[in-house]
PDB file of C-alpha atoms in Angstrom:
ATOM      1  CA  MET U 173     233.007 -62.998 131.668  1.00 71.00           C
ATOM      2  CA  GLY U 174     229.899 -65.958 129.887  1.00 86.00           C
ATOM      3  CA  LYS U 175     228.038 -66.463 127.325  1.00 95.00           C
ATOM      4  CA  LEU U 176     224.012 -66.514 128.319  1.00 97.00           C
ATOM      5  CA  ASN U 177     221.072 -66.130 126.559  1.00 97.00           C
ATOM      6  CA  LEU U 178     218.348 -63.172 127.802  1.00 97.00           C
ATOM      7  CA  VAL U 179     217.863 -65.665 130.851  1.00 97.00           C
ATOM      8  CA  GLN U 180     219.925 -67.060 132.294  1.00 97.00           C
ATOM      9  CA  ALA U 181     221.187 -62.505 131.654  1.00 98.00           C
ATOM     10  CA  ILE U 182     217.763 -62.304 134.757  1.00 98.00           C
ATOM     11  CA  GLN U 183     218.258 -64.464 136.798  1.00 98.00           C
ATOM     12  CA  ASN U 184     221.957 -63.306 136.945  1.00 97.00           C
ATOM     13  CA  ALA U 185     220.515 -59.689 137.497  1.00 98.00           C
ATOM     14  CA  LEU U 186     219.102 -60.577 140.467  1.00 98.00           C
ATOM     15  CA  MET U 187     221.630 -62.988 141.903  1.00 98.00           C
ATOM     16  CA  THR U 188     224.072 -60.512 141.145  1.00 97.00           C
ATOM     17  CA  GLU U 189     221.591 -56.971 143.244  1.00 98.00           C
ATOM     18  CA  MET U 190     220.132 -59.373 146.258  1.00 98.00           C
ATOM     19  CA  GLN U 191     224.092 -60.061 147.144  1.00 98.00           C
ATOM     20  CA  LEU U 192     225.255 -56.477 146.883  1.00 98.00           C
ATOM     21  CA  ASP U 193     221.990 -55.223 148.715  1.00 98.00           C
ATOM     22  CA  PRO U 194     219.923 -57.687 151.532  1.00 98.00           C
ATOM     23  CA  SER U 195     217.087 -55.378 150.507  1.00 98.00           C
ATOM     24  CA  VAL U 196     215.790 -56.775 147.505  1.00 98.00           C
ATOM     25  CA  MET U 197     213.590 -59.718 146.510  1.00 98.00           C
ATOM     26  CA  VAL U 198     211.667 -61.120 144.095  1.00 98.00           C
ATOM     27  CA  LEU U 199     208.240 -62.639 144.831  1.00 98.00           C
ATOM     28  CA  GLY U 200     205.073 -64.569 142.748  1.00 97.00           C
ATOM     29  CA  GLU U 201     204.042 -67.627 140.979  1.00 95.00           C
ATOM     30  CA  ASP U 202     206.230 -70.253 142.077  1.00 95.00           C
ATOM     31  CA  VAL U 203     209.495 -67.703 141.775  1.00 95.00           C
ATOM     32  CA  GLY U 204     210.577 -69.658 145.412  1.00 94.00           C
ATOM     33  CA  ARG U 205     210.901 -73.475 145.294  1.00 92.00           C
ATOM     34  CA  GLU U 206     209.635 -74.043 141.656  1.00 93.00           C
ATOM     35  CA  GLY U 207     212.915 -71.723 140.190  1.00 94.00           C
ATOM     36  CA  GLY U 208     209.754 -69.324 138.042  1.00 93.00           C
ATOM     37  CA  VAL U 209     208.060 -70.444 135.634  1.00 91.00           C
ATOM     38  CA  PHE U 210     210.872 -69.936 132.763  1.00 94.00           C
ATOM     39  CA  ARG U 211     213.389 -70.698 135.529  1.00 94.00           C
ATOM     40  CA  ALA U 212     214.640 -66.757 135.876  1.00 96.00           C
ATOM     41  CA  THR U 213     214.710 -67.114 139.488  1.00 97.00           C
ATOM     42  CA  GLU U 214     216.679 -70.548 139.344  1.00 96.00           C
ATOM     43  CA  GLY U 215     218.466 -71.341 142.655  1.00 96.00           C
ATOM     44  CA  LEU U 216     217.888 -68.179 144.471  1.00 97.00           C
ATOM     45  CA  GLN U 217     215.279 -69.553 147.196  1.00 97.00           C
ATOM     46  CA  GLU U 218     218.008 -71.874 147.717  1.00 97.00           C
ATOM     47  CA  LYS U 219     221.208 -69.781 148.282  1.00 97.00           C
ATOM     48  CA  PHE U 220     218.673 -66.672 149.705  1.00 98.00           C
ATOM     49  CA  GLY U 221     215.474 -67.869 151.399  1.00 97.00           C
ATOM     50  CA  PRO U 222     212.347 -68.179 150.633  1.00 97.00           C
ATOM     51  CA  GLN U 223     211.522 -64.248 152.494  1.00 96.00           C
ATOM     52  CA  ARG U 224     213.622 -63.138 150.102  1.00 98.00           C
ATOM     53  CA  ALA U 225     211.984 -66.043 147.661  1.00 97.00           C
ATOM     54  CA  MET U 226     208.646 -66.103 148.672  1.00 97.00           C
ATOM     55  CA  ASP U 227     206.193 -67.778 146.254  1.00 97.00           C
ATOM     56  CA  THR U 228     202.945 -66.249 146.579  1.00 96.00           C
ATOM     57  CA  PRO U 229     199.622 -67.281 145.339  1.00 94.00           C
ATOM     58  CA  LEU U 230     197.917 -67.293 142.565  1.00 92.00           C
ATOM     59  CA  ALA U 231     196.982 -63.916 142.831  1.00 94.00           C
ATOM     60  CA  GLU U 232     198.035 -61.152 140.883  1.00 94.00           C
ATOM     61  CA  SER U 233     196.842 -58.103 142.083  1.00 95.00           C
ATOM     62  CA  GLY U 234     197.805 -59.352 145.384  1.00 96.00           C
ATOM     63  CA  ILE U 235     201.482 -59.526 144.580  1.00 97.00           C
ATOM     64  CA  VAL U 236     201.847 -55.730 142.985  1.00 97.00           C
ATOM     65  CA  GLY U 237     200.023 -54.937 146.182  1.00 97.00           C
ATOM     66  CA  LEU U 238     202.426 -56.836 148.222  1.00 97.00           C
ATOM     67  CA  ALA U 239     205.719 -55.951 146.037  1.00 98.00           C
ATOM     68  CA  LEU U 240     204.458 -51.531 146.588  1.00 97.00           C
ATOM     69  CA  GLY U 241     203.778 -52.573 150.631  1.00 97.00           C
ATOM     70  CA  LEU U 242     207.306 -53.515 150.820  1.00 98.00           C
ATOM     71  CA  ALA U 243     208.817 -50.640 148.757  1.00 98.00           C
ATOM     72  CA  LEU U 244     207.051 -48.187 151.078  1.00 97.00           C
ATOM     73  CA  ASN U 245     208.212 -49.599 153.677  1.00 96.00           C
ATOM     74  CA  GLY U 246     212.331 -49.966 152.815  1.00 96.00           C
ATOM     75  CA  MET U 247     212.938 -52.551 150.637  1.00 98.00           C
ATOM     76  CA  ARG U 248     213.241 -53.320 146.784  1.00 98.00           C
ATOM     77  CA  PRO U 249     210.565 -55.963 145.746  1.00 98.00           C
ATOM     78  CA  VAL U 250     210.697 -57.014 142.918  1.00 98.00           C
ATOM     79  CA  ALA U 251     207.645 -58.913 140.907  1.00 98.00           C
ATOM     80  CA  GLU U 252     206.989 -61.229 138.723  1.00 97.00           C
ATOM     81  CA  ILE U 253     203.589 -61.170 136.983  1.00 96.00           C
ATOM     82  CA  GLN U 254     203.870 -65.047 135.323  1.00 92.00           C
ATOM     83  CA  PHE U 255     202.561 -63.713 131.499  1.00 89.00           C
ATOM     84  CA  ASP U 256     201.397 -60.411 130.502  1.00 87.00           C
ATOM     85  CA  GLY U 257     197.818 -62.066 129.584  1.00 88.00           C
ATOM     86  CA  PHE U 258     197.476 -62.738 133.769  1.00 90.00           C
ATOM     87  CA  MET U 259     198.594 -58.110 133.926  1.00 91.00           C
ATOM     88  CA  PRO U 260     194.527 -57.100 134.313  1.00 91.00           C
ATOM     89  CA  PRO U 261     194.164 -58.258 137.766  1.00 93.00           C
ATOM     90  CA  ALA U 262     197.890 -56.529 138.372  1.00 94.00           C
ATOM     91  CA  TRP U 263     196.089 -52.645 136.567  1.00 93.00           C
ATOM     92  CA  ASP U 264     194.723 -51.564 139.413  1.00 94.00           C
ATOM     93  CA  GLN U 265     196.861 -51.014 141.950  1.00 96.00           C
ATOM     94  CA  ILE U 266     199.484 -49.938 138.990  1.00 96.00           C
ATOM     95  CA  ILE U 267     197.111 -47.746 137.624  1.00 95.00           C
ATOM     96  CA  SER U 268     195.940 -45.923 141.100  1.00 95.00           C
ATOM     97  CA  HIS U 269     198.388 -46.326 143.923  1.00 96.00           C
ATOM     98  CA  ILE U 270     201.759 -47.294 142.185  1.00 97.00           C
ATOM     99  CA  SER U 271     202.440 -45.118 139.530  1.00 97.00           C
ATOM    100  CA  ARG U 272     200.990 -42.566 141.782  1.00 96.00           C
ATOM    101  CA  ILE U 273     202.387 -42.553 145.208  1.00 96.00           C
ATOM    102  CA  ARG U 274     205.146 -40.497 144.684  1.00 96.00           C
ATOM    103  CA  THR U 275     202.961 -37.350 143.459  1.00 96.00           C
ATOM    104  CA  ARG U 276     199.833 -38.457 145.384  1.00 95.00           C
ATOM    105  CA  SER U 277     202.530 -38.165 148.990  1.00 96.00           C
ATOM    106  CA  ARG U 278     204.191 -35.036 147.103  1.00 96.00           C
ATOM    107  CA  GLY U 279     207.211 -36.666 146.587  1.00 95.00           C
ATOM    108  CA  ARG U 280     207.523 -37.887 150.038  1.00 95.00           C
ATOM    109  CA  PHE U 281     206.865 -41.287 149.367  1.00 95.00           C
ATOM    110  CA  SER U 282     208.766 -43.110 146.072  1.00 94.00           C
ATOM    111  CA  ALA U 283     208.298 -47.010 145.564  1.00 96.00           C
ATOM    112  CA  PRO U 284     211.786 -48.211 144.036  1.00 98.00           C
ATOM    113  CA  LEU U 285     210.150 -51.704 143.203  1.00 98.00           C
ATOM    114  CA  VAL U 286     210.088 -54.328 139.198  1.00 98.00           C
ATOM    115  CA  ILE U 287     207.854 -56.137 138.150  1.00 98.00           C
ATOM    116  CA  ARG U 288     208.876 -58.599 135.443  1.00 98.00           C
ATOM    117  CA  ILE U 289     206.669 -60.105 132.935  1.00 96.00           C
ATOM    118  CA  PRO U 290     207.177 -62.059 130.497  1.00 95.00           C
ATOM    119  CA  TYR U 291     205.935 -61.202 127.381  1.00 90.00           C
ATOM    120  CA  GLY U 292     205.348 -61.335 123.611  1.00 90.00           C
ATOM    121  CA  GLY U 293     204.211 -64.229 121.667  1.00 85.00           C
ATOM    122  CA  GLY U 294     205.527 -66.729 119.044  1.00 83.00           C
ATOM    123  CA  ILE U 295     205.508 -69.301 122.120  1.00 82.00           C
ATOM    124  CA  ARG U 296     202.482 -71.221 120.815  1.00 83.00           C
ATOM    125  CA  ALA U 297     201.158 -70.470 124.057  1.00 83.00           C
ATOM    126  CA  PRO U 298     197.032 -70.896 125.778  1.00 82.00           C
ATOM    127  CA  GLU U 299     195.258 -68.078 125.324  1.00 83.00           C
ATOM    128  CA  HIS U 300     196.337 -65.327 127.866  1.00 83.00           C
ATOM    129  CA  HIS U 301     200.076 -65.399 127.352  1.00 83.00           C
ATOM    130  CA  SER U 302     201.195 -63.680 124.398  1.00 83.00           C
ATOM    131  CA  GLU U 303     199.742 -60.397 124.674  1.00 85.00           C
ATOM    132  CA  ALA U 304     201.250 -57.224 123.700  1.00 88.00           C
ATOM    133  CA  THR U 305     199.578 -53.805 125.310  1.00 89.00           C
ATOM    134  CA  GLU U 306     202.890 -52.113 125.858  1.00 93.00           C
ATOM    135  CA  ALA U 307     200.850 -48.401 124.567  1.00 94.00           C
ATOM    136  CA  VAL U 308     198.725 -49.392 128.116  1.00 92.00           C
ATOM    137  CA  LEU U 309     201.436 -49.188 129.987  1.00 94.00           C
ATOM    138  CA  VAL U 310     203.263 -46.294 128.096  1.00 96.00           C
ATOM    139  CA  HIS U 311     200.371 -43.923 129.031  1.00 95.00           C
ATOM    140  CA  THR U 312     200.550 -43.964 132.164  1.00 95.00           C
ATOM    141  CA  PRO U 313     202.941 -41.528 133.301  1.00 96.00           C
ATOM    142  CA  GLY U 314     204.594 -42.359 136.741  1.00 96.00           C
ATOM    143  CA  ILE U 315     205.924 -46.049 136.043  1.00 97.00           C
ATOM    144  CA  LYS U 316     208.952 -46.903 133.592  1.00 98.00           C
ATOM    145  CA  VAL U 317     208.647 -49.561 130.714  1.00 98.00           C
ATOM    146  CA  VAL U 318     212.156 -51.100 129.625  1.00 98.00           C
ATOM    147  CA  TYR U 319     211.612 -53.782 127.459  1.00 97.00           C
ATOM    148  CA  PRO U 320     215.355 -55.057 126.502  1.00 98.00           C
ATOM    149  CA  ALA U 321     216.364 -57.398 123.568  1.00 98.00           C
ATOM    150  CA  THR U 322     219.358 -58.916 123.931  1.00 98.00           C
ATOM    151  CA  PRO U 323     221.363 -60.793 127.228  1.00 98.00           C
ATOM    152  CA  TYR U 324     223.445 -58.068 127.891  1.00 98.00           C
ATOM    153  CA  ASP U 325     221.043 -55.004 128.036  1.00 98.00           C
ATOM    154  CA  ALA U 326     218.782 -57.470 129.448  1.00 98.00           C
ATOM    155  CA  LYS U 327     220.616 -57.690 132.767  1.00 98.00           C
ATOM    156  CA  GLY U 328     222.264 -54.197 131.887  1.00 98.00           C
ATOM    157  CA  LEU U 329     218.658 -52.763 132.478  1.00 98.00           C
ATOM    158  CA  LEU U 330     217.070 -55.330 135.032  1.00 98.00           C
ATOM    159  CA  ILE U 331     220.023 -53.823 137.610  1.00 98.00           C
ATOM    160  CA  SER U 332     219.401 -50.223 136.881  1.00 98.00           C
ATOM    161  CA  ALA U 333     215.340 -50.570 136.838  1.00 98.00           C
ATOM    162  CA  ILE U 334     215.678 -52.404 140.782  1.00 98.00           C
ATOM    163  CA  ARG U 335     218.603 -49.399 141.363  1.00 98.00           C
ATOM    164  CA  ASP U 336     215.945 -46.500 140.646  1.00 98.00           C
ATOM    165  CA  PRO U 337     214.140 -44.865 142.852  1.00 97.00           C
ATOM    166  CA  ASP U 338     210.547 -45.120 141.572  1.00 97.00           C
ATOM    167  CA  PRO U 339     208.898 -48.452 139.854  1.00 98.00           C
ATOM    168  CA  VAL U 340     210.252 -49.808 136.809  1.00 98.00           C
ATOM    169  CA  LEU U 341     208.164 -52.544 135.293  1.00 98.00           C
ATOM    170  CA  PHE U 342     210.370 -54.789 132.997  1.00 98.00           C
ATOM    171  CA  LEU U 343     209.087 -56.844 130.007  1.00 97.00           C
ATOM    172  CA  GLU U 344     211.061 -59.926 128.904  1.00 97.00           C
ATOM    173  CA  PRO U 345     210.823 -61.030 125.704  1.00 96.00           C
ATOM    174  CA  LYS U 346     210.081 -64.690 125.962  1.00 92.00           C
ATOM    175  CA  ARG U 347     210.543 -65.790 122.628  1.00 92.00           C
ATOM    176  CA  ILE U 348     213.422 -64.839 122.075  1.00 95.00           C
ATOM    177  CA  TYR U 349     214.816 -66.135 126.097  1.00 95.00           C
ATOM    178  CA  ARG U 350     217.102 -68.963 125.030  1.00 95.00           C
ATOM    179  CA  ALA U 351     217.502 -67.859 121.453  1.00 94.00           C
ATOM    180  CA  ILE U 352     220.451 -65.424 121.631  1.00 92.00           C
ATOM    181  CA  ARG U 353     223.470 -66.107 123.614  1.00 96.00           C
ATOM    182  CA  GLU U 354     225.665 -63.446 124.126  1.00 95.00           C
ATOM    183  CA  GLU U 355     228.566 -61.947 126.704  1.00 96.00           C
ATOM    184  CA  VAL U 356     227.456 -60.915 129.912  1.00 97.00           C
ATOM    185  CA  PRO U 357     230.251 -59.964 132.288  1.00 96.00           C
ATOM    186  CA  GLU U 358     229.895 -61.077 135.620  1.00 94.00           C
ATOM    187  CA  ASP U 359     230.364 -58.450 137.384  1.00 96.00           C
ATOM    188  CA  PRO U 360     227.568 -56.268 138.282  1.00 97.00           C
ATOM    189  CA  TYR U 361     226.627 -53.206 134.987  1.00 98.00           C
ATOM    190  CA  THR U 362     223.682 -51.037 134.823  1.00 98.00           C
ATOM    191  CA  VAL U 363     222.576 -50.253 131.355  1.00 98.00           C
ATOM    192  CA  PRO U 364     221.144 -46.377 130.991  1.00 98.00           C
ATOM    193  CA  ILE U 365     217.422 -45.974 130.673  1.00 98.00           C
ATOM    194  CA  GLY U 366     216.276 -43.849 128.353  1.00 97.00           C
ATOM    195  CA  GLU U 367     218.903 -44.200 126.030  1.00 98.00           C
ATOM    196  CA  ALA U 368     218.237 -46.400 121.877  1.00 98.00           C
ATOM    197  CA  ARG U 369     220.768 -48.660 120.667  1.00 98.00           C
ATOM    198  CA  LEU U 370     221.688 -47.964 116.992  1.00 98.00           C
ATOM    199  CA  VAL U 371     221.353 -51.151 116.041  1.00 98.00           C
ATOM    200  CA  ARG U 372     223.262 -51.030 112.769  1.00 97.00           C
ATOM    201  CA  GLU U 373     223.723 -47.583 110.751  1.00 97.00           C
ATOM    202  CA  GLY U 374     222.295 -47.724 106.719  1.00 97.00           C
ATOM    203  CA  LYS U 375     221.711 -44.117 105.079  1.00 97.00           C
ATOM    204  CA  ASP U 376     218.066 -44.933 102.571  1.00 98.00           C
ATOM    205  CA  LEU U 377     215.852 -45.319 105.815  1.00 97.00           C
ATOM    206  CA  THR U 378     215.399 -45.286 109.828  1.00 98.00           C
ATOM    207  CA  MET U 379     214.125 -48.649 111.886  1.00 98.00           C
ATOM    208  CA  VAL U 380     212.997 -49.192 114.809  1.00 98.00           C
ATOM    209  CA  ALA U 381     211.538 -51.548 116.574  1.00 98.00           C
ATOM    210  CA  TRP U 382     211.873 -52.611 120.492  1.00 98.00           C
ATOM    211  CA  GLY U 383     211.801 -57.153 122.180  1.00 97.00           C
ATOM    212  CA  ALA U 384     211.881 -59.364 120.243  1.00 96.00           C
ATOM    213  CA  MET U 385     210.644 -57.859 116.749  1.00 97.00           C
ATOM    214  CA  VAL U 386     214.375 -56.114 116.172  1.00 98.00           C
ATOM    215  CA  ARG U 387     215.190 -60.170 116.194  1.00 97.00           C
ATOM    216  CA  GLU U 388     213.242 -60.007 113.538  1.00 97.00           C
ATOM    217  CA  ALA U 389     213.542 -56.337 112.344  1.00 98.00           C
ATOM    218  CA  GLU U 390     217.658 -57.275 111.969  1.00 98.00           C
ATOM    219  CA  LYS U 391     216.783 -60.566 108.792  1.00 98.00           C
ATOM    220  CA  ALA U 392     215.169 -57.793 106.804  1.00 98.00           C
ATOM    221  CA  ALA U 393     217.760 -55.731 107.044  1.00 98.00           C
ATOM    222  CA  ASP U 394     219.904 -58.208 106.243  1.00 98.00           C
ATOM    223  CA  LEU U 395     217.134 -59.158 103.430  1.00 98.00           C
ATOM    224  CA  ALA U 396     216.802 -55.351 102.307  1.00 98.00           C
ATOM    225  CA  ALA U 397     220.933 -54.581 101.939  1.00 98.00           C
ATOM    226  CA  GLN U 398     220.242 -58.364  99.432  1.00 98.00           C
ATOM    227  CA  GLU U 399     219.127 -55.108  97.571  1.00 97.00           C
ATOM    228  CA  GLY U 400     221.064 -53.139  98.556  1.00 97.00           C
ATOM    229  CA  ILE U 401     218.989 -51.141 100.548  1.00 98.00           C
ATOM    230  CA  ARG U 402     221.281 -49.449 104.225  1.00 98.00           C
ATOM    231  CA  VAL U 403     219.412 -49.377 107.477  1.00 98.00           C
ATOM    232  CA  ASP U 404     219.436 -47.744 110.381  1.00 98.00           C
ATOM    233  CA  LEU U 405     218.129 -49.879 113.153  1.00 98.00           C
ATOM    234  CA  LEU U 406     217.246 -48.424 116.684  1.00 98.00           C
ATOM    235  CA  ASP U 407     215.884 -50.053 119.181  1.00 98.00           C
ATOM    236  CA  LEU U 408     214.166 -48.830 121.563  1.00 98.00           C
ATOM    237  CA  ARG U 409     215.460 -50.760 124.547  1.00 98.00           C
ATOM    238  CA  THR U 410     212.661 -48.719 126.767  1.00 98.00           C
ATOM    239  CA  LEU U 411     209.737 -47.732 126.053  1.00 98.00           C
ATOM    240  CA  SER U 412     208.658 -44.711 128.545  1.00 97.00           C
ATOM    241  CA  PRO U 413     211.029 -42.989 129.391  1.00 97.00           C
ATOM    242  CA  MET U 414     210.930 -43.141 124.921  1.00 97.00           C
ATOM    243  CA  ASP U 415     214.441 -41.219 122.950  1.00 98.00           C
ATOM    244  CA  ASP U 416     213.050 -39.931 120.636  1.00 97.00           C
ATOM    245  CA  GLN U 417     215.483 -37.533 119.447  1.00 98.00           C
ATOM    246  CA  ALA U 418     217.083 -40.840 118.559  1.00 98.00           C
ATOM    247  CA  PHE U 419     215.031 -41.204 116.181  1.00 98.00           C
ATOM    248  CA  ILE U 420     214.299 -38.660 114.783  1.00 98.00           C
ATOM    249  CA  SER U 421     217.895 -37.711 114.482  1.00 98.00           C
ATOM    250  CA  SER U 422     217.827 -40.426 112.443  1.00 98.00           C
ATOM    251  CA  VAL U 423     215.524 -39.493 110.318  1.00 98.00           C
ATOM    252  CA  ARG U 424     217.052 -35.998 109.605  1.00 98.00           C
ATOM    253  CA  LYS U 425     219.168 -38.703 107.961  1.00 97.00           C
ATOM    254  CA  THR U 426     217.133 -41.409 105.973  1.00 98.00           C
ATOM    255  CA  GLY U 427     213.939 -39.438 104.783  1.00 98.00           C
ATOM    256  CA  ARG U 428     212.125 -42.422 105.575  1.00 98.00           C
ATOM    257  CA  ALA U 429     210.812 -44.659 108.449  1.00 98.00           C
ATOM    258  CA  VAL U 430     209.321 -48.271 108.708  1.00 98.00           C
ATOM    259  CA  VAL U 431     208.090 -48.268 112.335  1.00 98.00           C
ATOM    260  CA  VAL U 432     207.914 -53.079 113.913  1.00 98.00           C
ATOM    261  CA  HIS U 433     205.898 -53.659 116.688  1.00 97.00           C
ATOM    262  CA  GLU U 434     204.243 -57.179 117.713  1.00 96.00           C
ATOM    263  CA  ALA U 435     200.963 -55.244 119.780  1.00 95.00           C
ATOM    264  CA  PRO U 436     198.044 -55.015 118.290  1.00 95.00           C
ATOM    265  CA  ARG U 437     197.910 -51.928 114.778  1.00 96.00           C
ATOM    266  CA  THR U 438     195.486 -49.431 116.321  1.00 97.00           C
ATOM    267  CA  CYS U 439     196.967 -46.686 118.812  1.00 96.00           C
ATOM    268  CA  GLY U 440     200.402 -48.959 119.092  1.00 96.00           C
ATOM    269  CA  LEU U 441     202.655 -46.931 119.774  1.00 97.00           C
ATOM    270  CA  GLY U 442     204.248 -47.079 115.957  1.00 97.00           C
ATOM    271  CA  ALA U 443     201.192 -44.055 115.992  1.00 97.00           C
ATOM    272  CA  GLU U 444     203.390 -42.377 118.182  1.00 97.00           C
ATOM    273  CA  ILE U 445     205.982 -42.675 116.691  1.00 98.00           C
ATOM    274  CA  ALA U 446     205.175 -41.882 113.949  1.00 98.00           C
ATOM    275  CA  ALA U 447     203.037 -38.187 115.128  1.00 98.00           C
ATOM    276  CA  ARG U 448     206.888 -37.779 117.510  1.00 98.00           C
ATOM    277  CA  ILE U 449     208.340 -37.534 113.600  1.00 98.00           C
ATOM    278  CA  GLN U 450     205.638 -35.358 111.205  1.00 96.00           C
ATOM    279  CA  GLU U 451     206.138 -33.123 114.236  1.00 97.00           C
ATOM    280  CA  GLU U 452     210.231 -32.529 114.645  1.00 97.00           C
ATOM    281  CA  ALA U 453     211.676 -34.323 111.355  1.00 97.00           C
ATOM    282  CA  ILE U 454     208.401 -33.630 108.976  1.00 96.00           C
ATOM    283  CA  LEU U 455     210.560 -31.063 106.730  1.00 97.00           C
ATOM    284  CA  GLN U 456     213.047 -34.277 105.987  1.00 97.00           C
ATOM    285  CA  LEU U 457     211.010 -36.843 105.475  1.00 97.00           C
ATOM    286  CA  GLN U 458     210.402 -38.321 101.896  1.00 97.00           C
ATOM    287  CA  ALA U 459     207.479 -40.826 102.781  1.00 98.00           C
ATOM    288  CA  PRO U 460     204.572 -41.429 105.217  1.00 97.00           C
ATOM    289  CA  VAL U 461     206.125 -43.794 108.199  1.00 98.00           C
ATOM    290  CA  VAL U 462     205.273 -47.638 107.932  1.00 98.00           C
ATOM    291  CA  ARG U 463     203.839 -49.601 110.065  1.00 98.00           C
ATOM    292  CA  ILE U 464     204.801 -52.770 110.463  1.00 98.00           C
ATOM    293  CA  THR U 465     201.863 -54.167 113.537  1.00 97.00           C
ATOM    294  CA  GLY U 466     200.013 -56.966 115.023  1.00 95.00           C
ATOM    295  CA  PHE U 467     196.584 -57.418 114.148  1.00 95.00           C
ATOM    296  CA  ASP U 468     193.877 -55.076 115.774  1.00 94.00           C
ATOM    297  CA  THR U 469     192.394 -58.719 116.518  1.00 92.00           C
ATOM    298  CA  VAL U 470     192.835 -60.650 119.622  1.00 91.00           C
ATOM    299  CA  VAL U 471     195.939 -62.802 119.739  1.00 88.00           C
ATOM    300  CA  PRO U 472     195.590 -65.977 118.203  1.00 87.00           C
ATOM    301  CA  LEU U 473     196.293 -69.770 119.075  1.00 86.00           C
ATOM    302  CA  ALA U 474     199.082 -71.531 117.880  1.00 83.00           C
ATOM    303  CA  LYS U 475     198.976 -71.759 114.043  1.00 84.00           C
ATOM    304  CA  LEU U 476     197.323 -68.643 113.000  1.00 87.00           C
ATOM    305  CA  GLU U 477     200.405 -67.265 115.955  1.00 87.00           C
ATOM    306  CA  HIS U 478     203.246 -66.467 112.603  1.00 87.00           C
ATOM    307  CA  HIS U 479     200.587 -65.013 110.468  1.00 90.00           C
ATOM    308  CA  TYR U 480     199.755 -62.409 113.683  1.00 91.00           C
ATOM    309  CA  ILE U 481     203.798 -61.730 114.992  1.00 94.00           C
ATOM    310  CA  PRO U 482     205.946 -59.031 111.742  1.00 96.00           C
ATOM    311  CA  SER U 483     208.666 -61.909 109.973  1.00 97.00           C
ATOM    312  CA  PRO U 484     211.071 -61.179 107.879  1.00 98.00           C
ATOM    313  CA  GLU U 485     209.246 -61.048 105.057  1.00 97.00           C
ATOM    314  CA  ARG U 486     206.881 -58.292 105.408  1.00 97.00           C
ATOM    315  CA  ILE U 487     209.122 -56.323 107.026  1.00 98.00           C
ATOM    316  CA  LEU U 488     210.851 -56.329 104.011  1.00 98.00           C
ATOM    317  CA  ARG U 489     207.366 -54.816 101.506  1.00 98.00           C
ATOM    318  CA  GLY U 490     207.440 -52.300 104.394  1.00 98.00           C
ATOM    319  CA  ILE U 491     210.969 -51.387 103.627  1.00 98.00           C
ATOM    320  CA  ARG U 492     210.749 -52.075  99.764  1.00 98.00           C
ATOM    321  CA  GLN U 493     206.938 -49.365 100.373  1.00 97.00           C
ATOM    322  CA  VAL U 494     208.429 -46.892 102.380  1.00 97.00           C
ATOM    323  CA  LEU U 495     210.946 -46.291  99.260  1.00 97.00           C
ATOM    324  CA  ALA U 496     209.229 -47.414  96.475  1.00 97.00           C
ATOM    325  CA  PHE U 497     206.990 -44.161  97.958  1.00 96.00           C
TER     326      PHE U 497
END
């Protein structure tokens, strides 16, 4: 066991599964010789060769379409889309084909593939490098959407995704790729897809976050604790299928909820979570659910990015708002 950051944990998971299963391979722009723009695939081509760590042209639809063909013919491909903002060209393959292949073939075929996507903002990148479009992905039946927030979960969830019989979109919070280190076992292990994680236990308010926003939510919970507020903080870990019973049970205990995400507010997952809470826990609710989110605008460039992404201070204001109702 060693202390790894999140990108090292992802590289470790890929190395582990490629050693165990010869059908596992990676493909994408610069994933082979260069080891990926964030070095998540570093060393894989040297160890497994260019047939299993394959560089591709700059063509996201082609990368994902090739992954589908490989999956239908017995491989377990892990495709990388270099940045979240490059996803739209691949959506046609994902929405029109990958998500539907099991239903379309009446269960005769499945697509056991993973699409890894460095995701979200916070690294002062240029346009098309900081998007958060998880609502579109979750709104597409037939795919699972995973979004780890810690190195331990990143390795365990990626191994679960690779071994899953159906397609999994694996969102990687690039803002915290190298921000956190924790103990990660060298041996293979899995973290179940579809189970939320209780980050900290509290009695005054439920807070739900995922990806890079879990770290900001923890900082906000620390600030709230200085005011005597105890937050029940949940990390969703998987956005589809969503562990809604985790946050509904928590809200039944606390009576209040704040949802945090960096994606735009309108029709974001915060709205879906608020709807599920009011459907199943309205009798326990003591205040309206508050959403702390990005804004309904194009992600701004570097100088304004910190105004767009929820900060601990903005989250704390939401906590106070819920408790003051």
